Tab-separated table of C-alpha atoms in Angstrom:
chain	number	residue	atom	x	y	z
K	1	MET	CA	44.031	-135.132	35.409
K	2	THR	CA	47.486	-136.634	35.771
K	3	ARG	CA	49.547	-136.350	32.611
K	4	GLN	CA	49.718	-139.666	30.748
K	5	MET	CA	51.893	-140.798	27.873
K	6	ILE	CA	50.659	-141.345	24.321
K	7	ILE	CA	51.843	-144.491	22.553
K	8	GLY	CA	51.895	-145.301	18.860
K	9	MET	CA	53.008	-148.365	16.944
K	10	HIS	CA	55.165	-148.505	13.840
K	11	LEU	CA	53.420	-150.525	11.124
K	12	GLY	CA	55.865	-151.503	8.419
K	13	ASN	CA	56.383	-154.259	5.899
K	14	GLY	CA	54.252	-156.956	7.501
K	15	TYR	CA	57.086	-158.789	9.259
K	16	GLY	CA	58.758	-156.665	11.901
K	17	ASN	CA	61.716	-154.408	12.572
K	18	LEU	CA	64.364	-157.064	13.133
K	19	PRO	CA	66.490	-158.138	10.162
K	20	GLY	CA	65.347	-161.624	9.293
K	21	ALA	CA	61.920	-161.214	10.911
K	22	TRP	CA	60.303	-162.562	7.762
K	23	ARG	CA	62.004	-165.917	8.452
K	24	ALA	CA	60.585	-166.374	11.969
K	25	SER	CA	58.733	-169.657	12.416
K	26	SER	CA	55.479	-167.927	13.360
K	27	VAL	CA	55.529	-165.559	10.381
K	28	ASP	CA	53.851	-166.096	7.018
K	29	PRO	CA	56.638	-165.254	4.540
K	30	THR	CA	54.081	-163.713	2.163
K	31	SER	CA	52.937	-161.108	4.720
K	32	TYR	CA	54.684	-158.393	2.683
K	33	THR	CA	51.753	-158.443	0.244
K	34	SER	CA	49.044	-159.327	2.771
K	35	PHE	CA	46.712	-156.523	3.776
K	36	ASP	CA	45.055	-159.039	6.107
K	37	ALA	CA	48.326	-159.249	8.052
K	38	LYS	CA	48.469	-155.457	8.384
K	39	VAL	CA	44.875	-155.425	9.629
K	40	ARG	CA	45.645	-158.138	12.169
K	41	HIS	CA	48.646	-156.209	13.476
K	42	ALA	CA	46.618	-152.992	13.693
K	43	GLN	CA	43.856	-154.758	15.624
K	44	ALA	CA	46.410	-156.091	18.112
K	45	ALA	CA	47.666	-152.537	18.712
K	46	GLU	CA	44.113	-151.255	19.102
K	47	ARG	CA	43.411	-153.995	21.654
K	48	GLY	CA	46.173	-152.408	23.736
K	49	LYS	CA	44.446	-148.988	23.442
K	50	LEU	CA	47.424	-147.497	21.583
K	51	GLN	CA	46.583	-144.087	20.195
K	52	PHE	CA	48.049	-144.343	16.711
K	53	LEU	CA	49.740	-146.369	14.019
K	54	PHE	CA	52.614	-144.754	12.150
K	55	LEU	CA	53.501	-145.753	8.591
K	56	PRO	CA	56.746	-144.310	7.231
K	57	ASP	CA	57.258	-144.346	3.489
K	58	GLY	CA	60.113	-144.164	1.034
K	59	PRO	CA	59.265	-145.007	-2.576
K	60	THR	CA	62.622	-146.615	-3.317
K	61	HIS	CA	64.658	-149.660	-2.376
K	62	VAL	CA	68.431	-149.755	-2.479
K	63	ALA	CA	69.123	-152.366	0.193
K	64	ASP	CA	69.740	-156.125	0.159
K	65	ILE	CA	66.640	-157.296	-1.710
K	66	ALA	CA	68.186	-160.753	-2.185
K	67	ASN	CA	67.925	-161.417	1.555
K	68	GLU	CA	65.607	-158.831	3.085
K	69	PRO	CA	62.233	-157.316	2.140
K	70	PRO	CA	61.813	-153.577	1.683
K	71	ASN	CA	61.123	-151.737	4.926
K	72	PHE	CA	57.921	-150.082	3.762
K	73	ASN	CA	54.332	-150.986	2.948
K	74	LEU	CA	53.272	-151.574	-0.638
K	75	ASP	CA	51.313	-148.321	-0.396
K	76	VAL	CA	50.659	-146.492	2.861
K	77	MET	CA	47.287	-145.072	1.861
K	78	LEU	CA	45.888	-148.384	0.604
K	79	THR	CA	47.186	-150.100	3.734
K	80	LEU	CA	45.446	-147.617	6.011
K	81	ALA	CA	42.266	-147.793	3.952
K	82	ALA	CA	42.180	-151.525	4.669
K	83	VAL	CA	42.980	-150.942	8.341
K	84	ALA	CA	40.375	-148.182	8.658
K	85	ARG	CA	37.565	-150.563	7.713
K	86	GLU	CA	38.579	-153.132	10.357
K	87	THR	CA	39.376	-150.863	13.340
K	88	SER	CA	37.361	-148.213	15.140
K	89	ARG	CA	39.547	-146.144	17.474
K	90	ILE	CA	43.268	-146.238	16.738
K	91	GLY	CA	44.732	-143.270	14.843
K	92	LEU	CA	46.143	-143.782	11.347
K	93	ILE	CA	49.202	-141.718	10.401
K	94	ALA	CA	50.779	-142.049	6.963
K	95	THR	CA	53.798	-140.351	5.457
K	96	GLY	CA	53.359	-138.245	2.338
K	97	SER	CA	56.233	-136.332	0.756
K	98	THR	CA	55.764	-132.642	0.060
K	99	THR	CA	58.645	-132.757	-2.427
K	100	PHE	CA	57.234	-135.089	-5.082
K	101	ASN	CA	53.471	-134.931	-4.533
K	102	GLU	CA	51.055	-132.273	-5.675
K	103	PRO	CA	49.133	-130.578	-2.853
K	104	PHE	CA	45.729	-131.275	-4.394
K	105	ASN	CA	46.441	-135.010	-4.521
K	106	LEU	CA	47.689	-135.037	-0.922
K	107	ALA	CA	44.663	-133.059	0.270
K	108	ARG	CA	42.238	-135.358	-1.515
K	109	GLN	CA	43.811	-138.645	-0.414
K	110	PHE	CA	44.258	-137.758	3.242
K	111	LYS	CA	40.853	-136.160	3.689
K	112	ALA	CA	39.152	-139.093	1.975
K	113	LEU	CA	40.953	-141.419	4.425
K	114	ASP	CA	39.834	-139.154	7.259
K	115	ILE	CA	36.230	-139.564	6.109
K	116	MET	CA	36.643	-143.349	5.772
K	117	SER	CA	38.187	-143.658	9.250
K	118	HIS	CA	35.678	-141.276	10.894
K	119	GLY	CA	38.301	-138.730	11.887
K	120	ARG	CA	41.330	-140.854	12.755
K	121	THR	CA	43.817	-139.756	10.089
K	122	GLY	CA	47.127	-137.936	10.377
K	123	TRP	CA	49.523	-136.766	7.664
K	124	ASN	CA	53.244	-137.060	8.359
K	125	ALA	CA	54.288	-134.183	6.111
K	126	VAL	CA	57.970	-134.592	5.246
K	127	THR	CA	60.406	-133.614	2.545
K	128	SER	CA	62.207	-136.288	0.528
K	129	SER	CA	65.939	-136.437	1.144
K	130	GLY	CA	67.416	-139.066	-1.176
K	131	GLU	CA	68.603	-138.835	-4.759
K	132	ASP	CA	67.374	-142.412	-5.239
K	133	VAL	CA	63.838	-141.237	-4.468
K	134	ALA	CA	64.200	-138.243	-6.775
K	135	ALA	CA	65.378	-140.508	-9.574
K	136	ASN	CA	62.120	-142.448	-9.414
K	137	TYR	CA	60.335	-139.219	-10.296
K	138	GLY	CA	62.801	-138.373	-13.051
K	139	ARG	CA	64.205	-135.441	-11.105
K	140	ARG	CA	67.169	-134.330	-9.056
K	141	LEU	CA	66.764	-133.628	-5.370
K	142	PRO	CA	66.082	-129.915	-4.781
K	143	SER	CA	68.172	-127.948	-2.313
K	144	SER	CA	67.178	-127.990	1.337
K	145	SER	CA	65.883	-124.420	1.153
K	146	ASP	CA	63.721	-125.242	-1.873
K	147	ARG	CA	62.454	-128.479	-0.336
K	148	TYR	CA	61.385	-126.760	2.854
K	149	GLY	CA	60.086	-123.728	0.997
K	150	ARG	CA	57.850	-126.047	-0.979
K	151	ALA	CA	56.931	-127.924	2.216
K	152	HIS	CA	55.670	-124.757	3.931
K	153	GLU	CA	53.604	-123.816	0.885
K	154	THR	CA	52.279	-127.360	0.477
K	155	VAL	CA	51.078	-127.716	4.071
K	156	GLN	CA	49.298	-124.350	3.944
K	157	LEU	CA	47.761	-125.170	0.574
K	158	VAL	CA	46.615	-128.624	1.681
K	159	GLN	CA	45.021	-127.187	4.815
K	160	ALA	CA	43.314	-124.462	2.768
K	161	LEU	CA	41.918	-127.129	0.444
K	162	TRP	CA	40.710	-129.148	3.442
K	163	GLY	CA	38.781	-126.087	4.583
K	164	SER	CA	37.443	-125.150	1.139
K	165	TRP	CA	34.280	-127.169	1.746
K	166	GLY	CA	32.612	-125.165	4.493
K	167	LYS	CA	31.925	-126.787	7.850
K	168	ASP	CA	28.158	-126.563	7.401
K	169	ALA	CA	28.029	-126.664	3.621
K	170	TRP	CA	26.722	-130.211	3.285
K	171	VAL	CA	22.946	-129.929	3.566
K	172	HIS	CA	21.842	-133.172	1.808
K	173	ASP	CA	18.164	-132.278	2.256
K	174	LYS	CA	16.105	-134.710	0.176
K	175	ALA	CA	12.857	-132.821	0.756
K	176	THR	CA	14.114	-129.570	-0.746
K	177	GLY	CA	16.552	-131.179	-3.175
K	178	ARG	CA	19.383	-129.078	-1.817
K	179	PHE	CA	22.590	-131.102	-1.636
K	180	ALA	CA	25.045	-128.404	-0.496
K	181	ASN	CA	25.298	-124.702	0.187
K	182	ALA	CA	27.248	-123.624	-2.875
K	183	GLU	CA	28.333	-120.372	-1.235
K	184	GLN	CA	30.376	-122.398	1.260
K	185	VAL	CA	32.144	-124.599	-1.313
K	186	VAL	CA	34.478	-122.193	-3.001
K	187	PRO	CA	37.862	-122.072	-4.761
K	188	ILE	CA	40.883	-121.035	-2.713
K	189	ASN	CA	43.010	-119.681	-5.609
K	190	MET	CA	46.259	-119.953	-3.650
K	191	GLY	CA	49.725	-120.008	-5.116
K	192	GLY	CA	53.300	-119.390	-4.148
K	193	GLU	CA	56.781	-119.847	-5.520
K	194	PHE	CA	56.529	-123.655	-5.627
K	195	VAL	CA	52.886	-124.826	-5.650
K	196	ALA	CA	49.408	-123.580	-6.441
K	197	ALA	CA	45.822	-124.812	-6.627
K	198	ARG	CA	42.449	-123.390	-7.486
K	199	GLY	CA	40.225	-125.735	-5.479
K	200	PRO	CA	37.809	-126.326	-3.953
K	201	LEU	CA	38.216	-129.851	-2.620
K	202	HIS	CA	34.975	-131.789	-2.979
K	203	ILE	CA	35.088	-133.496	0.437
K	204	PRO	CA	33.146	-132.341	3.525
K	205	PRO	CA	34.648	-132.309	7.039
K	206	SER	CA	35.185	-135.502	9.002
K	207	GLU	CA	34.332	-136.069	12.660
K	208	GLN	CA	37.612	-134.317	13.577
K	209	GLY	CA	37.252	-131.709	10.847
K	210	GLN	CA	40.427	-132.537	8.949
K	211	PRO	CA	43.550	-134.691	9.348
K	212	VAL	CA	46.206	-133.894	11.937
K	213	ILE	CA	49.683	-132.807	10.800
K	214	PHE	CA	52.764	-134.724	11.944
K	215	HIS	CA	56.404	-134.295	11.029
K	216	ALA	CA	59.527	-136.452	11.235
K	217	GLY	CA	62.922	-134.761	11.142
K	218	GLY	CA	65.415	-133.021	13.353
K	219	SER	CA	67.180	-130.404	11.238
K	220	PRO	CA	66.675	-126.681	11.936
K	221	ASN	CA	64.363	-126.483	8.916
K	222	ALA	CA	62.403	-129.502	10.153
K	223	ILE	CA	62.030	-128.002	13.614
K	224	GLU	CA	60.609	-124.784	12.188
K	225	LEU	CA	58.201	-126.656	9.907
K	226	ALA	CA	56.919	-128.787	12.776
K	227	GLY	CA	56.714	-125.787	15.076
K	228	ARG	CA	54.386	-123.991	12.692
K	229	TYR	CA	52.030	-126.792	11.669
K	230	ALA	CA	52.462	-130.128	13.466
K	231	SER	CA	50.584	-131.632	16.379
K	232	GLY	CA	53.035	-134.523	16.657
K	233	VAL	CA	56.704	-135.169	15.956
K	234	ILE	CA	57.981	-138.647	15.117
K	235	GLY	CA	61.384	-138.393	16.765
K	236	ALA	CA	64.627	-140.311	17.121
K	237	ALA	CA	66.681	-139.925	20.296
K	238	PHE	CA	69.162	-142.239	22.004
K	239	THR	CA	69.413	-140.612	25.431
K	240	ILE	CA	67.112	-138.776	27.805
K	241	ASP	CA	69.218	-135.630	27.426
K	242	ASP	CA	68.997	-135.833	23.634
K	243	ALA	CA	65.226	-136.333	23.745
K	244	HIS	CA	64.798	-133.522	26.251
K	245	ALA	CA	66.760	-131.117	24.050
K	246	GLN	CA	64.832	-132.098	20.923
K	247	ARG	CA	61.474	-131.739	22.624
K	248	ALA	CA	62.451	-128.331	23.976
K	249	ALA	CA	63.553	-127.200	20.498
K	250	PHE	CA	60.236	-128.206	18.922
K	251	ARG	CA	58.238	-126.578	21.701
K	252	ALA	CA	60.232	-123.351	21.318
K	253	ALA	CA	59.547	-123.380	17.580
K	254	ALA	CA	55.816	-123.757	18.217
K	255	GLU	CA	55.923	-120.806	20.590
K	256	ARG	CA	57.767	-118.689	18.010
K	257	ALA	CA	54.988	-119.504	15.542
K	258	GLY	CA	52.381	-118.140	17.939
K	259	ARG	CA	51.139	-121.511	19.148
K	260	ASP	CA	50.807	-123.076	22.591
K	261	PRO	CA	53.842	-125.415	22.844
K	262	ASP	CA	51.650	-128.016	24.583
K	263	GLU	CA	49.908	-128.486	21.223
K	264	LEU	CA	53.037	-130.160	19.811
K	265	LYS	CA	53.732	-133.675	21.127
K	266	PHE	CA	57.173	-135.299	20.812
K	267	PHE	CA	57.354	-139.077	20.396
K	268	ALA	CA	60.653	-140.923	20.722
K	269	GLY	CA	61.268	-144.239	19.016
K	270	LEU	CA	61.638	-147.483	20.967
K	271	MET	CA	62.426	-150.936	19.577
K	272	THR	CA	61.341	-153.949	21.613
K	273	THR	CA	62.070	-157.630	22.007
K	274	ILE	CA	59.913	-158.627	24.966
K	275	ALA	CA	60.990	-161.979	26.430
K	276	TYR	CA	61.067	-163.909	29.696
K	277	ASP	CA	64.624	-162.767	30.354
K	278	ARG	CA	67.456	-161.076	28.508
K	279	ARG	CA	69.118	-164.322	27.449
K	280	GLU	CA	65.935	-165.520	25.765
K	281	GLY	CA	65.532	-162.175	24.011
K	282	LEU	CA	69.140	-162.109	22.803
K	283	ASP	CA	68.843	-165.634	21.440
K	284	ARG	CA	65.660	-164.667	19.585
K	285	ARG	CA	67.446	-161.761	17.926
K	286	ILE	CA	70.579	-163.756	17.160
K	287	ALA	CA	68.610	-166.548	15.494
K	288	LEU	CA	67.078	-164.160	12.975
K	289	SER	CA	69.603	-161.390	12.429
K	290	GLU	CA	73.091	-162.806	12.967
K	291	ARG	CA	73.683	-162.780	9.187
K	292	THR	CA	74.195	-159.035	9.559
K	293	PHE	CA	76.608	-159.310	12.505
K	294	PRO	CA	79.979	-159.462	10.683
K	295	GLN	CA	79.253	-156.155	8.961
K	296	ARG	CA	77.796	-154.658	12.129
K	297	ALA	CA	80.814	-155.766	14.146
K	298	ALA	CA	83.015	-153.650	11.899
K	299	TYR	CA	80.805	-150.648	12.511
K	300	LEU	CA	80.712	-151.321	16.256
K	301	GLY	CA	84.514	-151.314	16.266
K	302	HIS	CA	84.508	-147.992	14.434
K	303	MET	CA	82.098	-146.561	17.030
K	304	LEU	CA	84.379	-147.625	19.885
K	305	GLY	CA	87.715	-146.921	18.233
K	306	VAL	CA	88.950	-150.532	18.331
K	307	ARG	CA	89.332	-153.228	15.689
K	308	LEU	CA	86.910	-156.130	16.106
K	309	ASP	CA	87.553	-159.427	14.356
K	310	PRO	CA	84.324	-160.691	12.729
K	311	ALA	CA	85.666	-164.235	13.130
K	312	ARG	CA	85.646	-163.864	16.925
K	313	LEU	CA	82.082	-162.800	17.598
K	314	ASP	CA	81.694	-165.279	20.458
K	315	GLU	CA	84.340	-163.589	22.552
K	316	PRO	CA	84.076	-160.422	24.650
K	317	LEU	CA	86.496	-157.577	24.132
K	318	SER	CA	89.936	-158.254	25.504
K	319	PRO	CA	91.251	-156.228	28.469
K	320	ASP	CA	93.480	-154.323	26.038
K	321	GLN	CA	90.533	-153.501	23.772
K	322	LEU	CA	88.424	-152.410	26.726
K	323	ALA	CA	91.212	-150.106	27.898
K	324	LYS	CA	91.370	-148.466	24.457
K	325	ALA	CA	87.639	-148.287	23.741
K	326	ARG	CA	86.162	-144.800	23.665
K	327	PRO	CA	82.680	-143.629	22.630
K	328	SER	CA	82.618	-141.851	19.284
K	329	PRO	CA	81.653	-138.179	19.681
K	330	GLY	CA	79.948	-138.384	16.303
K	331	ASP	CA	77.564	-141.217	17.185
K	332	PRO	CA	75.103	-140.806	20.079
K	333	ARG	CA	74.662	-144.589	20.287
K	334	SER	CA	78.290	-145.240	21.162
K	335	ALA	CA	78.131	-144.435	24.900
K	336	HIS	CA	75.445	-147.056	25.428
K	337	ALA	CA	77.340	-149.517	23.238
K	338	LEU	CA	80.431	-149.065	25.397
K	339	LYS	CA	78.369	-149.598	28.555
K	340	VAL	CA	77.056	-152.920	27.218
K	341	VAL	CA	80.536	-153.974	26.080
K	342	ARG	CA	81.929	-153.313	29.574
K	343	GLU	CA	79.317	-155.660	31.074
K	344	GLY	CA	81.316	-158.545	29.595
K	345	TRP	CA	78.981	-159.739	26.845
K	346	THR	CA	80.378	-161.381	23.725
K	347	ILE	CA	80.458	-159.265	20.600
K	348	ARG	CA	77.568	-161.346	19.228
K	349	ASP	CA	75.502	-160.603	22.328
K	350	VAL	CA	76.448	-156.925	22.264
K	351	LEU	CA	75.152	-156.664	18.710
K	352	ALA	CA	72.008	-158.585	19.696
K	353	HIS	CA	71.348	-155.853	22.269
K	354	GLY	CA	70.660	-153.590	19.272
K	355	VAL	CA	73.354	-151.084	20.194
K	356	ILE	CA	73.635	-149.824	16.616
K	357	ASP	CA	69.921	-149.887	15.779
K	358	TYR	CA	68.120	-146.652	14.925
K	359	HIS	CA	66.432	-146.275	18.309
K	360	PRO	CA	66.971	-147.487	21.870
K	361	VAL	CA	66.302	-151.229	22.074
K	362	ILE	CA	64.804	-153.091	25.031
K	363	VAL	CA	65.647	-156.811	25.062
K	364	GLY	CA	64.135	-158.709	27.975
K	365	PRO	CA	61.189	-158.612	30.385
K	366	ALA	CA	58.284	-156.240	29.877
K	367	ILE	CA	59.118	-154.363	33.062
K	368	GLU	CA	62.391	-153.166	31.534
K	369	ALA	CA	60.507	-151.515	28.672
K	370	ALA	CA	58.030	-149.981	31.113
K	371	ASP	CA	60.857	-148.661	33.299
K	372	HIS	CA	62.577	-147.098	30.272
K	373	MET	CA	59.379	-145.414	29.145
K	374	GLN	CA	58.551	-144.155	32.624
K	375	GLU	CA	62.021	-142.701	33.152
K	376	TRP	CA	61.968	-140.758	29.897
K	377	PHE	CA	58.365	-139.611	30.341
K	378	GLU	CA	58.771	-138.415	33.924
K	379	ALA	CA	61.918	-136.530	32.908
K	380	ASP	CA	59.757	-134.507	30.467
K	381	ALA	CA	61.934	-135.807	27.639
K	382	VAL	CA	58.929	-137.122	25.675
K	383	ASP	CA	55.178	-136.935	25.451
K	384	GLY	CA	55.089	-140.575	24.451
K	385	PHE	CA	56.656	-143.168	22.179
K	386	TRP	CA	56.287	-144.862	18.841
K	387	VAL	CA	57.155	-148.505	19.359
K	388	SER	CA	58.753	-150.821	16.794
K	389	PRO	CA	58.374	-154.500	17.771
K	390	ASP	CA	60.968	-156.974	16.530
K	391	ILE	CA	58.367	-159.320	14.993
K	392	TYR	CA	54.829	-158.071	14.503
K	393	ASP	CA	52.994	-161.388	14.795
K	394	ASP	CA	53.929	-161.958	18.430
K	395	GLY	CA	55.878	-158.805	19.332
K	396	ILE	CA	52.835	-156.509	19.323
K	397	ASN	CA	50.939	-158.889	21.585
K	398	ALA	CA	53.963	-159.162	23.885
K	399	PHE	CA	54.002	-155.381	24.241
K	400	VAL	CA	50.230	-155.085	24.644
K	401	ASP	CA	49.947	-157.912	27.147
K	402	GLY	CA	53.205	-157.256	28.993
K	403	VAL	CA	54.205	-153.597	28.919
K	404	VAL	CA	50.839	-151.837	28.654
K	405	PRO	CA	49.344	-153.284	31.882
K	406	ILE	CA	52.416	-152.213	33.846
K	407	LEU	CA	52.131	-148.652	32.537
K	408	GLN	CA	48.396	-148.655	33.280
K	409	ASP	CA	48.926	-149.896	36.824
K	410	ARG	CA	51.464	-147.097	37.361
K	411	GLY	CA	48.945	-144.512	36.129
K	412	LEU	CA	51.126	-143.617	33.142
K	413	PHE	CA	48.854	-144.836	30.338
K	414	HIS	CA	45.101	-144.767	29.881
K	415	ARG	CA	42.946	-147.871	30.291
K	416	ASP	CA	40.570	-146.981	27.476
K	417	TYR	CA	40.102	-144.439	24.741
K	418	ASN	CA	38.591	-141.170	25.912
K	419	GLY	CA	37.528	-140.174	22.410
K	420	VAL	CA	37.111	-141.511	18.913
K	421	THR	CA	39.265	-139.208	16.769
K	422	LEU	CA	43.010	-138.847	16.464
K	423	ARG	CA	42.711	-135.205	17.431
K	424	GLU	CA	41.038	-136.287	20.680
K	425	HIS	CA	43.702	-138.952	21.315
K	426	LEU	CA	46.422	-136.306	21.040
K	427	GLY	CA	44.601	-133.529	22.845
K	428	ALA	CA	45.065	-131.437	19.696
K	429	PRO	CA	42.872	-128.339	19.351
K	430	ALA	CA	40.127	-128.137	16.765
K	431	GLN	CA	41.197	-126.767	13.392
K	432	TYR	CA	39.478	-126.502	10.033
K	433	GLY	CA	41.386	-125.027	7.133
K	434	THR	CA	44.608	-123.131	7.802
K	435	ASP	CA	45.683	-122.013	11.264
K	436	PRO	CA	45.237	-118.214	11.291
K	437	ARG	CA	48.074	-117.866	13.791
K	438	VAL	CA	50.802	-119.185	11.507
K	439	THR	CA	49.849	-118.588	7.894
K	440	GLN	CA	51.366	-115.141	7.497
């Protein structure tokens, strides 16, 4: 079969990924606390045959709460429990920190969700990296070596707990009165320098056996962790070359761990504002997020090495500024920002292009998003994407109804689900318990 891309959707705070999305006319401003809204957004993504939803998490908030909602769900596991009951195919990936959670709790929560969703669950196993998060647990942030040392132990321990109820242990024979084969439900008695658990976990296998491991991070430690355990990487790359290099690094790490590198899929982020034309899309973004533009203009000037006056956002850069502008070697977004600036847009429009957002941003017709995705995919820079719409209520539908059919017509994306589990959606091999290739 021809190789096809895998597409996931970011599912965040109920509003969208554009500052000010909560104020859009079509948006219920109470969606932050509405699980019904999350379900509706998930169903829209499933209608487009997307393979997974991705829920990041960060149990802290240090941003502008007076004007903007937190970026995260109230609770990722409760959100996906609600979504699991109202969807049937789309994968459900939640973030769970290995730094401040006990392995037994992680194993129990994620495998229970895997049972509830009939084998559609993934665990984005990450380390926490902020002192603000650590403070919420009454602790200081451990060193990187300790955080990743604990992460390796935690993933192995969680997988061992997942496999501690034998594959065929659940008999539930009413005639004989035998509920389970006790010889196949046994303690694991594992422990290391950072974590330990006796077990067993009292949950039988799901339709996919156990949840799929994901990872999000790009440091050398993160690459090694993902290479050993993950089936998917939630990535961040601003250029094809950057994505290609990251994907190659993760694949090499998987090979070093004794795995087939094709088992590890790399997904780049993509932010979308799908509109009739670019002008319409820019105006949509300006209407909601221009409150942030004075501050962002200062950062844009820093990226390009020129001073930008926040009082003159409706003017393009002067010829003198254009002559002096240079991309910052320390910011991979700056080359694209300079390209947009040189097209003659006003500073306000340049910022509306999303040039300093966390991922590449497509503003305009659906075909532009499809072209971007095709170019990166056919360059072997990605195995797929995780998409962040500007406003969930209409942005998911715009992607599903506009971008997806183009990709399908080009043979780049499937027309229907070929399986029912997340493992099947990813083409990930069967696994129950720890992977014997990488646990030494």
